[in-house]
Tab-separated table of C-alpha atoms in Angstrom:
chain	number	residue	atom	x	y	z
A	433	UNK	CA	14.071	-9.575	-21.297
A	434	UNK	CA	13.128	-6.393	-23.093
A	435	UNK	CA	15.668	-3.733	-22.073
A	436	UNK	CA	19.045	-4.744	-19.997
A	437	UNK	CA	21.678	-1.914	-19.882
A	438	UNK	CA	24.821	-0.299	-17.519
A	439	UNK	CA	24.325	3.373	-17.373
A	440	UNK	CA	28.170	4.506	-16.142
A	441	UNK	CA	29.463	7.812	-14.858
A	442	UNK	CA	31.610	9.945	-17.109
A	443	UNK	CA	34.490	9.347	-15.141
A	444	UNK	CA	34.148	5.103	-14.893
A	445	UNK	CA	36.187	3.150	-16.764
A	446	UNK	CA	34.325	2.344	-20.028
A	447	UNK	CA	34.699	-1.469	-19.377
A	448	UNK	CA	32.496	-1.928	-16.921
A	449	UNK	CA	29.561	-1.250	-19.623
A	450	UNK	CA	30.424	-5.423	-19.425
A	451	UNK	CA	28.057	-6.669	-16.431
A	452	UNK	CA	30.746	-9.467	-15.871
A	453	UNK	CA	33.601	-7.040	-15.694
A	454	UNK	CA	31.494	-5.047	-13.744
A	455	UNK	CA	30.360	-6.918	-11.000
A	456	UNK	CA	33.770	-9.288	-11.098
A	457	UNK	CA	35.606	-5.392	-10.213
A	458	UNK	CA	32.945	-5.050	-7.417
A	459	UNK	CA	33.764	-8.260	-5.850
A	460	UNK	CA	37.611	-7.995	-6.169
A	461	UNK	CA	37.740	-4.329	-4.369
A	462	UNK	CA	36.144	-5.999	-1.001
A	463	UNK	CA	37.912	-7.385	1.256
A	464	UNK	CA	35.533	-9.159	3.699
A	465	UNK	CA	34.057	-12.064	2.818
A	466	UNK	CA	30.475	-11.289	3.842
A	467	UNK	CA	30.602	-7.630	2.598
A	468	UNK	CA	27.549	-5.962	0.919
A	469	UNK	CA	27.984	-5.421	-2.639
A	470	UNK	CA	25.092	-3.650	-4.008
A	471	UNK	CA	21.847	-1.429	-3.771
A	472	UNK	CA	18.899	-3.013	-5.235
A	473	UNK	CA	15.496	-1.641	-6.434
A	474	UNK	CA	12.105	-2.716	-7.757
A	475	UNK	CA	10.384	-0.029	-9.374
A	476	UNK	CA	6.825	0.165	-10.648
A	477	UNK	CA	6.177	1.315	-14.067
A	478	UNK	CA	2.652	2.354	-15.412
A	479	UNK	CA	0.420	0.506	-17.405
A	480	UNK	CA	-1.004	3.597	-18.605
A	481	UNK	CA	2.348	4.240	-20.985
A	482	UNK	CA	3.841	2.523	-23.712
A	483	UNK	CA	6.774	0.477	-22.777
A	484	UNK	CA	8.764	2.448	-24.692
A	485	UNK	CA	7.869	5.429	-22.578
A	486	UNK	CA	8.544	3.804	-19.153
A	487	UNK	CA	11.740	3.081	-20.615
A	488	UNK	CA	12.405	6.255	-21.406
A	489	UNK	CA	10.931	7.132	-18.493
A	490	UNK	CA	13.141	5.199	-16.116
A	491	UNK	CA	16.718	5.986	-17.931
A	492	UNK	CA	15.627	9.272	-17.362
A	493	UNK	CA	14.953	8.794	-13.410
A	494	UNK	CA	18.092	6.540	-13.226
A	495	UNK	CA	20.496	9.311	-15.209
A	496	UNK	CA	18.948	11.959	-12.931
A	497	UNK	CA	19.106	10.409	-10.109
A	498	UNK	CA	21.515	7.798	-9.180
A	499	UNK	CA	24.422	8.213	-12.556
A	500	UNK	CA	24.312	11.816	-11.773
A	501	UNK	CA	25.693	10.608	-7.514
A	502	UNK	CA	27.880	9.021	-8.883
A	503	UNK	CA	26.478	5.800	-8.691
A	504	UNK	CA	26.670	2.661	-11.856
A	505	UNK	CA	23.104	1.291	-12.561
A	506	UNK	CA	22.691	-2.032	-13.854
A	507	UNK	CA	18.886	-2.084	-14.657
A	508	UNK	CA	16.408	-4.372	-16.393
A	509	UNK	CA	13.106	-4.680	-17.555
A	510	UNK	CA	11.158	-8.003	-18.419
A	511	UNK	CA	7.944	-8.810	-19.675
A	512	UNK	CA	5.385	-7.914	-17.375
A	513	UNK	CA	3.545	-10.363	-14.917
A	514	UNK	CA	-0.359	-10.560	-14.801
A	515	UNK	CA	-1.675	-9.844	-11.317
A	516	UNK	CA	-5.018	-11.921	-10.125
A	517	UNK	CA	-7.158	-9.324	-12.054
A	518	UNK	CA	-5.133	-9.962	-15.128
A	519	UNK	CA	-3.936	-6.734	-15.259
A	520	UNK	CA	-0.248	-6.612	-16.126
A	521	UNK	CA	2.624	-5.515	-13.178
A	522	UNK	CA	4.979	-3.928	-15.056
A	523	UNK	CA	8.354	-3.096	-13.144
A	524	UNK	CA	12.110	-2.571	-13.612
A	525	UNK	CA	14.805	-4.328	-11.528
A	526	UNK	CA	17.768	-1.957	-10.366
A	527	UNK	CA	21.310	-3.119	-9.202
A	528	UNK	CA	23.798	-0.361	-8.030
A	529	UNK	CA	27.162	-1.018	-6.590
A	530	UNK	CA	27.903	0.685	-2.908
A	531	UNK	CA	30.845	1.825	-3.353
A	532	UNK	CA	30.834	5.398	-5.543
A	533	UNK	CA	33.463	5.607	-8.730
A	534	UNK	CA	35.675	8.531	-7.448
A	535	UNK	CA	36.428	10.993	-10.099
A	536	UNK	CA	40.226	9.383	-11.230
A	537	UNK	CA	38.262	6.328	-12.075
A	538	UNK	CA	38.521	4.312	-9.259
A	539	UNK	CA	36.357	2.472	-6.474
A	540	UNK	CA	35.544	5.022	-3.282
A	541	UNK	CA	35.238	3.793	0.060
A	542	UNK	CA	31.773	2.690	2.191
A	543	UNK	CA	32.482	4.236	5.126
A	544	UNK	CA	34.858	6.772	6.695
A	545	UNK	CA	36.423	7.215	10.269
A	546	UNK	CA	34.665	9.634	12.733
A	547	UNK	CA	36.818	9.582	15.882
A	548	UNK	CA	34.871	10.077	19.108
A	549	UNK	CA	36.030	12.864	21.324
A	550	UNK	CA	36.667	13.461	24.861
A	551	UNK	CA	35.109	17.078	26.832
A	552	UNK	CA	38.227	19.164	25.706
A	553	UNK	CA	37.799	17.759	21.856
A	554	UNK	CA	40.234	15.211	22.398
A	555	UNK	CA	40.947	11.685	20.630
A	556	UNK	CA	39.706	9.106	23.086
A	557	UNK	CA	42.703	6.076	23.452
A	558	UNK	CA	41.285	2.059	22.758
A	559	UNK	CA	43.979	0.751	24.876
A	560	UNK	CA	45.634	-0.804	21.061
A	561	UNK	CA	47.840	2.177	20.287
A	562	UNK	CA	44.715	3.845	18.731
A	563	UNK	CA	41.723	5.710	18.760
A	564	UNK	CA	37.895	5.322	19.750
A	565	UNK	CA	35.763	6.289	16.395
A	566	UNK	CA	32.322	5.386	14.625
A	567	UNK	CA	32.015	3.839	11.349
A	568	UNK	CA	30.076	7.001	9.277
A	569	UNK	CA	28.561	6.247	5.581
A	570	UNK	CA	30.674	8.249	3.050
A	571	UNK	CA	27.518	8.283	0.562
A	572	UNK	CA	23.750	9.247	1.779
A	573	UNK	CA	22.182	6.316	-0.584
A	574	UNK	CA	21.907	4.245	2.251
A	575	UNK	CA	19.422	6.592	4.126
A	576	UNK	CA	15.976	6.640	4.949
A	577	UNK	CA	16.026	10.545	3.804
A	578	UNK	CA	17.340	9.664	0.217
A	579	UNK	CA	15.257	6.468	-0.349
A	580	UNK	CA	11.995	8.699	0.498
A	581	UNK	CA	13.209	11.248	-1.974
A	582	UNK	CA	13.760	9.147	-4.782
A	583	UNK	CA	10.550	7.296	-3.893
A	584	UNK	CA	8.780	10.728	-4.359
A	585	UNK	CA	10.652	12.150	-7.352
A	586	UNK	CA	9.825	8.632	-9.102
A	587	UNK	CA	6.355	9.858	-8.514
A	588	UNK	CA	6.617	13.072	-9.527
A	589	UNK	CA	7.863	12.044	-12.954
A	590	UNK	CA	4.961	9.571	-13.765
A	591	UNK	CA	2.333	12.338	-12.483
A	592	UNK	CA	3.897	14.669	-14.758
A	593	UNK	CA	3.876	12.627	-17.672
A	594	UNK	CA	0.268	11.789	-16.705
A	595	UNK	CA	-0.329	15.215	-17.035
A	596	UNK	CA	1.548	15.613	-20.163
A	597	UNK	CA	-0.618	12.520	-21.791
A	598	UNK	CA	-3.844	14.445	-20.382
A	599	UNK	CA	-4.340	11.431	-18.676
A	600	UNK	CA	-6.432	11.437	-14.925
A	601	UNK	CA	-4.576	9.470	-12.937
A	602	UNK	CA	-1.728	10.018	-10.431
A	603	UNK	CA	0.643	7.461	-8.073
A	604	UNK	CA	1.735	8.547	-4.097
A	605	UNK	CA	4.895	7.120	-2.811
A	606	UNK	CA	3.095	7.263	0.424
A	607	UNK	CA	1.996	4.677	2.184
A	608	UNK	CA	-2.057	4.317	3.288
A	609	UNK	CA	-1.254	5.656	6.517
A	610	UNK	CA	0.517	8.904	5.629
A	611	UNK	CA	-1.830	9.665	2.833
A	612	UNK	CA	-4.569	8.981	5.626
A	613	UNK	CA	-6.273	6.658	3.040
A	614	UNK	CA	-8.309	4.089	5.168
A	615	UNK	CA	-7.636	0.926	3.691
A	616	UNK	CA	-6.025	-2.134	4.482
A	617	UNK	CA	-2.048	-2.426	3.007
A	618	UNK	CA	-1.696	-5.938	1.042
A	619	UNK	CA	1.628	-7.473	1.537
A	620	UNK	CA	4.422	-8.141	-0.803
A	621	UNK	CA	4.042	-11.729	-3.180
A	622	UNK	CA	7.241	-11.800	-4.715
A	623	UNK	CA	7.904	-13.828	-8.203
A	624	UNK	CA	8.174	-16.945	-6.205
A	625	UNK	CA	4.516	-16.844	-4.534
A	626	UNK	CA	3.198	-15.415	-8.170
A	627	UNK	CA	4.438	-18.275	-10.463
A	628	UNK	CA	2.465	-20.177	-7.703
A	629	UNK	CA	-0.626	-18.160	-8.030
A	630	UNK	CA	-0.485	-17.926	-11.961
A	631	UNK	CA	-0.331	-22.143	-11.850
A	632	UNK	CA	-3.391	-22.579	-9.993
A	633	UNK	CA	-1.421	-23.152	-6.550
A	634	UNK	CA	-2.955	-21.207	-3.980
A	635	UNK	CA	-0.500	-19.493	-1.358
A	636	UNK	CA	-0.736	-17.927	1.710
A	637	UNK	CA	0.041	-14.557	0.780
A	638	UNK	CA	-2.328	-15.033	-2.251
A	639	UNK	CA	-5.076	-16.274	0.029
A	640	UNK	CA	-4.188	-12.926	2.380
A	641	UNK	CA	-4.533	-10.238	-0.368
A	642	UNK	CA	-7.053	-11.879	-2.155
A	643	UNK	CA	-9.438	-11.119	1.040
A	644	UNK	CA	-7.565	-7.479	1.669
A	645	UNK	CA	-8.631	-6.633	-1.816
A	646	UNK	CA	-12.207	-7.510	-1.152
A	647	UNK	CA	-12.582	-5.825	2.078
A	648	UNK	CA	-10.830	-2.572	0.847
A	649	UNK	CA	-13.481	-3.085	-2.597
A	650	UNK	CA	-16.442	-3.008	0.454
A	651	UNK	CA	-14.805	-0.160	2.353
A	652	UNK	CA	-14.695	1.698	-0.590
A	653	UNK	CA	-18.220	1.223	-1.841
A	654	UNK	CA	-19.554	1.745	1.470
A	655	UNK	CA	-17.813	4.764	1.921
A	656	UNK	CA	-18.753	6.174	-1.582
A	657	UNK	CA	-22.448	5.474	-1.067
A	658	UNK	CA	-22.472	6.590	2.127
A	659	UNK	CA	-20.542	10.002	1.546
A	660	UNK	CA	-22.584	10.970	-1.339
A	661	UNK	CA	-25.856	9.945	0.768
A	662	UNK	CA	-24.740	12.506	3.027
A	663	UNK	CA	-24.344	15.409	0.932
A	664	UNK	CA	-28.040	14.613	-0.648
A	665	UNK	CA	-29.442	14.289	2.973
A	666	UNK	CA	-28.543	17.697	3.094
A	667	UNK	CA	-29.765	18.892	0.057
A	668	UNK	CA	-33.335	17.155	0.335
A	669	UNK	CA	-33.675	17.767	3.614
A	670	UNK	CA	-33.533	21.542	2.835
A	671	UNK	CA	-36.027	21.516	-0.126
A	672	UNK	CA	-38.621	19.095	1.648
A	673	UNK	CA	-38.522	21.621	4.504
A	674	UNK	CA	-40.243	24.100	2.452
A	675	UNK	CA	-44.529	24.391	2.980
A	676	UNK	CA	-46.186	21.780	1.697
A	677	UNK	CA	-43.340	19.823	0.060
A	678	UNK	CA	-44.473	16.495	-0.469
A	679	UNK	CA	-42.698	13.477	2.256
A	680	UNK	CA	-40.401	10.771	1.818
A	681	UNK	CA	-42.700	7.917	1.803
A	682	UNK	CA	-44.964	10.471	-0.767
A	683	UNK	CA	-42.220	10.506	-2.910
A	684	UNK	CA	-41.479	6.848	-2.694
A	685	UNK	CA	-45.228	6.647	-3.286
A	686	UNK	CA	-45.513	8.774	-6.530
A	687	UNK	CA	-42.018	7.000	-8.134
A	688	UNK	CA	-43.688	3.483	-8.055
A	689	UNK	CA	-47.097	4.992	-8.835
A	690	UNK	CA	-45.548	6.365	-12.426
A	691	UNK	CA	-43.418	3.469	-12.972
A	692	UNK	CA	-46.661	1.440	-12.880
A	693	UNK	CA	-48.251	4.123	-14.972
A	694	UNK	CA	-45.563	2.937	-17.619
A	695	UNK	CA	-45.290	-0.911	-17.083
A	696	UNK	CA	-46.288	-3.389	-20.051
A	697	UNK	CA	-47.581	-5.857	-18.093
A	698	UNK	CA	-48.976	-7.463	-15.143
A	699	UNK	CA	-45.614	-9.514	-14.024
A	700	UNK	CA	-43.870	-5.602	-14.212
A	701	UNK	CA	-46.642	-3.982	-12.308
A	702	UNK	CA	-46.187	-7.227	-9.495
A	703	UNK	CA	-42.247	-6.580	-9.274
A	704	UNK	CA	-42.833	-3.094	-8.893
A	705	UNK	CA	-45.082	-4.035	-5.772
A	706	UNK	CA	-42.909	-6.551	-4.442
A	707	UNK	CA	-39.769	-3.835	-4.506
A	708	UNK	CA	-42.444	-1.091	-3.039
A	709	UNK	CA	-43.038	-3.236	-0.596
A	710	UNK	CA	-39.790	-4.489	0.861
A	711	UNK	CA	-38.315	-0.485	0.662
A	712	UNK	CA	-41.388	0.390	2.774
A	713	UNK	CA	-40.325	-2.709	5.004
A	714	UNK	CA	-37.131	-1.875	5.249
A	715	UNK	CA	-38.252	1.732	6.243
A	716	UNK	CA	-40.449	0.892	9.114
A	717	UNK	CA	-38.298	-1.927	10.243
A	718	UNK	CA	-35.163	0.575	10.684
A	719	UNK	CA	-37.781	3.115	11.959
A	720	UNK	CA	-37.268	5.530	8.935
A	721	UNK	CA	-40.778	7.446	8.470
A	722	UNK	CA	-38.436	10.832	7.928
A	723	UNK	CA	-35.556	12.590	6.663
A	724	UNK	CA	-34.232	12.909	10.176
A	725	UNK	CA	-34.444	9.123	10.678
A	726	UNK	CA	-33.349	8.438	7.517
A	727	UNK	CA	-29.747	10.823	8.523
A	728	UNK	CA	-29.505	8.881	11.158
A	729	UNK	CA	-29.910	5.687	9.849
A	730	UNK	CA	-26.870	6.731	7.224
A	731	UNK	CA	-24.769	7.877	10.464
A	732	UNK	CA	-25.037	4.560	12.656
A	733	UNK	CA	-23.800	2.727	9.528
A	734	UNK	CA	-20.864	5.069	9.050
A	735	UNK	CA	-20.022	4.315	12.806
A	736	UNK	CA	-20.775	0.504	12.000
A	737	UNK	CA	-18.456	0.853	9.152
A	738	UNK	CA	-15.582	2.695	10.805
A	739	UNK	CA	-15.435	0.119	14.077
A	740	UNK	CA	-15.638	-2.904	11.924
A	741	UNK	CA	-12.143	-1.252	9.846
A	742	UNK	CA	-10.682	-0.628	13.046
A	743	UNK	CA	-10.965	-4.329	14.227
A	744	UNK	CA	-9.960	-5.286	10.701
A	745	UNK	CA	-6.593	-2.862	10.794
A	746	UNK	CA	-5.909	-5.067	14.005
A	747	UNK	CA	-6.790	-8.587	12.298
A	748	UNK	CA	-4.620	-7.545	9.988
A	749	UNK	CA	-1.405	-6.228	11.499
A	750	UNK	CA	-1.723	-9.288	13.591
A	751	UNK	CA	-1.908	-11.859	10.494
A	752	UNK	CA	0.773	-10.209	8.601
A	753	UNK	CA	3.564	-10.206	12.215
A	754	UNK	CA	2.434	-14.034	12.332
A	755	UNK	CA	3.579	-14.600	9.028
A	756	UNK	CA	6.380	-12.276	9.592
A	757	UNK	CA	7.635	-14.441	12.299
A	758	UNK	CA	9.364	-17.557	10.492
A	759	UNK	CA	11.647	-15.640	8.572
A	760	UNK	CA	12.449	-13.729	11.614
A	761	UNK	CA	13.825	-16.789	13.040
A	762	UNK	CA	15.512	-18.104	10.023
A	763	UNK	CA	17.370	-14.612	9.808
A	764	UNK	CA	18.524	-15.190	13.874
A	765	UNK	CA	20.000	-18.752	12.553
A	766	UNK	CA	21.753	-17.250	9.603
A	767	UNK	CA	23.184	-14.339	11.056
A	768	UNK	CA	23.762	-15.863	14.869
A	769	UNK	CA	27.768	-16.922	13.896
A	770	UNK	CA	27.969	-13.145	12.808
A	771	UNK	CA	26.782	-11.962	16.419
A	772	UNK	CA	29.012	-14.830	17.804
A	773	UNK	CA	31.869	-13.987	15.833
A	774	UNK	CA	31.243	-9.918	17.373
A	775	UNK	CA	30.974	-10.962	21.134
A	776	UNK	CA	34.553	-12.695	20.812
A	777	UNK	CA	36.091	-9.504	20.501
A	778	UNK	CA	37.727	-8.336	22.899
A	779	UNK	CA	39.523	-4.896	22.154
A	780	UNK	CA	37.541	-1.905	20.812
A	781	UNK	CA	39.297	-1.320	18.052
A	782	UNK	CA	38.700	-4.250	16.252
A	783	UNK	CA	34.858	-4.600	17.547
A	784	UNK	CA	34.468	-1.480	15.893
A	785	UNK	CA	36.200	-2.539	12.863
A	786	UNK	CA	34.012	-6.010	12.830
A	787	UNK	CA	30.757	-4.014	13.871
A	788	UNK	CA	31.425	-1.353	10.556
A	789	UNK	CA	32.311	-4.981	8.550
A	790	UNK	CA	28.966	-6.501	9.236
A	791	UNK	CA	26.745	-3.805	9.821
A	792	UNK	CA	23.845	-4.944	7.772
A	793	UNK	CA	24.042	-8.697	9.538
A	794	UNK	CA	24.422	-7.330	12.627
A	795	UNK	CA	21.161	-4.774	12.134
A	796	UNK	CA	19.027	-8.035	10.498
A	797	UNK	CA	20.030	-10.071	13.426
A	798	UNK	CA	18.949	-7.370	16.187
A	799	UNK	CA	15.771	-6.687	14.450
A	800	UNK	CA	15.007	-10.852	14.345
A	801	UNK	CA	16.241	-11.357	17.916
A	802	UNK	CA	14.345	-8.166	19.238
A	803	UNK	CA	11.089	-9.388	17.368
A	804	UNK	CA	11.460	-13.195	18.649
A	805	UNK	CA	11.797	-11.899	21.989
A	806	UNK	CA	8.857	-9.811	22.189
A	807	UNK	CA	6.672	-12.584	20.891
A	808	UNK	CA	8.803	-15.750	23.048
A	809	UNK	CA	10.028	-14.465	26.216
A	810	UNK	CA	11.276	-17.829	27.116
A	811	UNK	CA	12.749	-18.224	23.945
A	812	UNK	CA	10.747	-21.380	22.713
A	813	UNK	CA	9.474	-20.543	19.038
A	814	UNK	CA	5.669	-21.979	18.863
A	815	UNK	CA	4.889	-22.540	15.516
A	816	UNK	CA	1.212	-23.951	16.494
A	817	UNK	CA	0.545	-21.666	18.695
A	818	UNK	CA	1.466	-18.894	15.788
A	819	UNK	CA	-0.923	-21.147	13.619
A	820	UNK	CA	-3.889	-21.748	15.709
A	821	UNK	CA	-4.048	-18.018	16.265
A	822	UNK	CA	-3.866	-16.963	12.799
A	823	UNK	CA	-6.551	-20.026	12.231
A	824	UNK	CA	-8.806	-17.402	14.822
A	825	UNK	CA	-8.258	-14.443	13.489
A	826	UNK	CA	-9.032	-16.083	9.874
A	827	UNK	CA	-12.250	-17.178	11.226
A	828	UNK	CA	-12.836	-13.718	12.973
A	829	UNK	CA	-11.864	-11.964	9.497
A	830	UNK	CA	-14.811	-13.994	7.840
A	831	UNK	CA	-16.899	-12.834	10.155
A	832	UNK	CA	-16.076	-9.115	10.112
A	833	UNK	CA	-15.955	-9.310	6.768
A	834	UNK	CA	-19.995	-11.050	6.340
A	835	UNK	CA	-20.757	-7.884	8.642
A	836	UNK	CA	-19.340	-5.716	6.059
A	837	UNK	CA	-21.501	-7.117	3.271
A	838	UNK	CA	-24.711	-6.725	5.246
A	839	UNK	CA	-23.781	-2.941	5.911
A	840	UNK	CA	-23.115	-2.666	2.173
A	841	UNK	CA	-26.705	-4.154	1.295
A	842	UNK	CA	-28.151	-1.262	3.695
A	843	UNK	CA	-26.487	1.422	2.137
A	844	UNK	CA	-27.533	-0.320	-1.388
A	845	UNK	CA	-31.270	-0.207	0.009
A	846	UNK	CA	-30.586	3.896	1.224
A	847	UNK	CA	-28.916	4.242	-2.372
A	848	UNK	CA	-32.088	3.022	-4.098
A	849	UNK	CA	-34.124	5.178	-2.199
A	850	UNK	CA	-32.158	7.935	-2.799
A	851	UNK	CA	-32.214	7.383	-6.616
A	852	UNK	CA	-36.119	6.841	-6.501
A	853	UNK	CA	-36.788	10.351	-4.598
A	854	UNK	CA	-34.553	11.803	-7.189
A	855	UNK	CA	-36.772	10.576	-9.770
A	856	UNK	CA	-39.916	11.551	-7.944
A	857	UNK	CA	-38.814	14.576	-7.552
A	858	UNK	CA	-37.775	15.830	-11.059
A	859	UNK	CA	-41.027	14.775	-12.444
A	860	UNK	CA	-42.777	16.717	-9.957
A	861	UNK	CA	-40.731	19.728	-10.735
A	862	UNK	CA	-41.763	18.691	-14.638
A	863	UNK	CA	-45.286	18.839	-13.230
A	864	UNK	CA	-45.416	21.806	-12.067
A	865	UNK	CA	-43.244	23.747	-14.332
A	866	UNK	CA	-45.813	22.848	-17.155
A	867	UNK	CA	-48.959	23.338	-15.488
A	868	UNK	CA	-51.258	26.226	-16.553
A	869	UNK	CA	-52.601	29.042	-14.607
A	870	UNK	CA	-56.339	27.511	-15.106
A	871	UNK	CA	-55.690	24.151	-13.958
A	872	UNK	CA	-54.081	25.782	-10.904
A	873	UNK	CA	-56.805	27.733	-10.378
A	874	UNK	CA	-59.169	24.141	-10.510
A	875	UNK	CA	-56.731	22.976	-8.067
């Protein structure tokens, strides 16, 4: 543990600065049994600041952003876990009771009545003596809306101080998707599946974003080579246009001819050859004797590239709902007696009452039953069938992924060609920026 504090309203009582008086006061104020107690947040800290400074950094967000609601914050930060890399995961750990302190000290209520009206504006009867009504949040913590915002104003404060430490980096609380970045999303480990991973116990979810990080490091690389390999088409293609600018095999020719010029001995000269030769192979295998072929032959591995990450996004999404599925069921079992326990009800008022009760258990057992039932129609979980298809789409990732790599050595061959013409051609701008008026005139 390196930092564990209670950051407290003006207006709380002073004793719950204890975390057992605290949280013993949040359990005595509910009532039900199976109510929610508590908000609770892992947030990412930045390996590029001192710990000090995400401390700081964090009290400030927390002060700013949930103390100043309202809300208590129990937070905590620990010594950081080493991800596969080695690189350290720093993060704090966030605990926030639901209910809001009201300003005379005490506990404020979840929810709030919202009586449903009739055409004329009228309280609709139950049939019990009272009233038909919804179950409305009296706080906006619980929304999607508030979440996003404090998602990006947590960003927002590290990019600043980023800036402020002159420092070229920046974090998006976006997703891949909505920052349009085309690479695949790893899923969550957890400290359970880590403790595995850091003993030499290979997981699952290890073995899943272990391969996600090595596609996304050949999408990348790809990508890069390929964009920039674009831009210099354009360039060169421009410039050898000119009258009697030399060709691209001309060039290729004149780059090995001076490196041979400066080799020290015969074994250099005979790897020089042997790489001449296989670029020139390569080149009239893929039918490159141009710039124009040579465009192309950057554009139909782009396309390559872009259908082999669509069939990976699929692969993907798949894998990660298989392993999804499990826990679905396990959250149908657990929170089945809840659903039970609803349909027994028989008058409205108390549904209601029992529906606003268990709202979350209610939500997670809709979500598992609606996810089961798209999957198992008949309602007969298949684990092996779930497994023998995720076996498939394992082997089908393996092979996507060897397609990837052989893409990535073409653009690595187009890369080295491009760096050789560069060469070629700077020396023969050196050439002929130092040759004299008579030896043009020999010429």
């Amino acid at each position: 543990m390196i930092c564990s504090e209670i950051l407290l309203p003006a207006h709380a009582p002073p004793e719950y600065a204890d975390r057992e008086t605290l949280w013993n006061a949040v359990e005595k104020v509910e009532r039900g049994k199976k109510a929610q107690l508590a908000y609770s947040f892992d947030i990412a800290l930045q390996n590029e600041f001192s710990m000090e400074e995400n401390i700081a950094l964090a009290r400030q967000f927390l002060l700013e952003q949930f103390v100043s609601r309202s809300m208590i914050v129990d937070f905590a930060v620990h010594s950081p876990d080493k991800e596969d890399g080695g690189i350290s995961n720093p993060h704090f750990h966030v605990m926030c009771p639901i209910r809001p302190i009201e300003p005379n000290g005490k506990w404020g209520n979840k929810q709030r009545r919202e009586y449903v009206l009739d055409e004329s504006g009228n309280r609709i009867p139950d049939g019990t003596g009272d009233y038909v009504f919804n179950a409305v949040p009296t706080t906006d913590w619980g929304s999607p809306e508030t979440l996003e915002h404090w998602r990006k104003t947590w960003a927002e404060l590290c990019n600043a101080k980023f800036a402020e430490k002159e420092l070229p980096c920046s974090i998006d609380h976006r997703s891949y998707e909505r920052q349009s970045v085309d690479l695949l999303p790893t899923v969550h480990e957890g400290p359970t599946v880590r403790a595995m991973e850091r003993k030499g116990i290979a997981t699952e979810k290890g073995e899943f974003n272990r391969w996600v990080k090595a596609t996304n490091a050949a999408i990348r690389d790809i990508r890069r080579k390929i964009a920039a390999l674009a831009d210099w088409l354009k360039e060169v293609k421009a410039e050898l246009s000119k009258p009697k600018a030399p060709d691209l095999i001309s060039l290729l020719q004149a780059y090995f001819d001076r490196r041979n010029a400066g080799a020290y001995s015969q074994k250099a000269r005979i790897n020089n050859l042997k790489e001449m030769n296989a670029l020139f192979n390569y080149l009239m295998e893929n039918g490159i004797h141009d710039l124009d072929a040579l465009e192309a032959r950057v554009d139909a591995i782009r396309e390559s590239s872009d259908a082999l990450k669509k069939k990976l996004d699929s692969q993907t999404a798949r894998m990660r709902e298989i392993r999804k599925l499990p826990d679905y069921l396990a959250t149908y079992h657990e929170m089945k007696p809840v659903y039970d326990g609803l349909r027994k009800i028989k008058f409205t008022r108390s549904k209601e009452k029992y529906k606003a009760d268990h709202a979350a258990e209610l939500k997670q057992f809709y979500q598992a039953r609606r996810k089961l039932s798209a999957e198992f129609p008949d309602g007969k979980f298949d684990q092996h069938k779930l497994d023998a298809e995720y076996a498939k789409l394992e082997q089908e990732h393996a092979e996507t992924y060897a397609q990837f790599k052989a893409i990535r050595a073409d653009s690595q061959q187009l890369w080295k060609i491009k760096s050789y013409v560069d060469t070629a051609r700077k020396n023969l701008e050196h050439t002929q920026q130092h040759t004299s008026p008579k030896q043009e005139q020999g010429i």
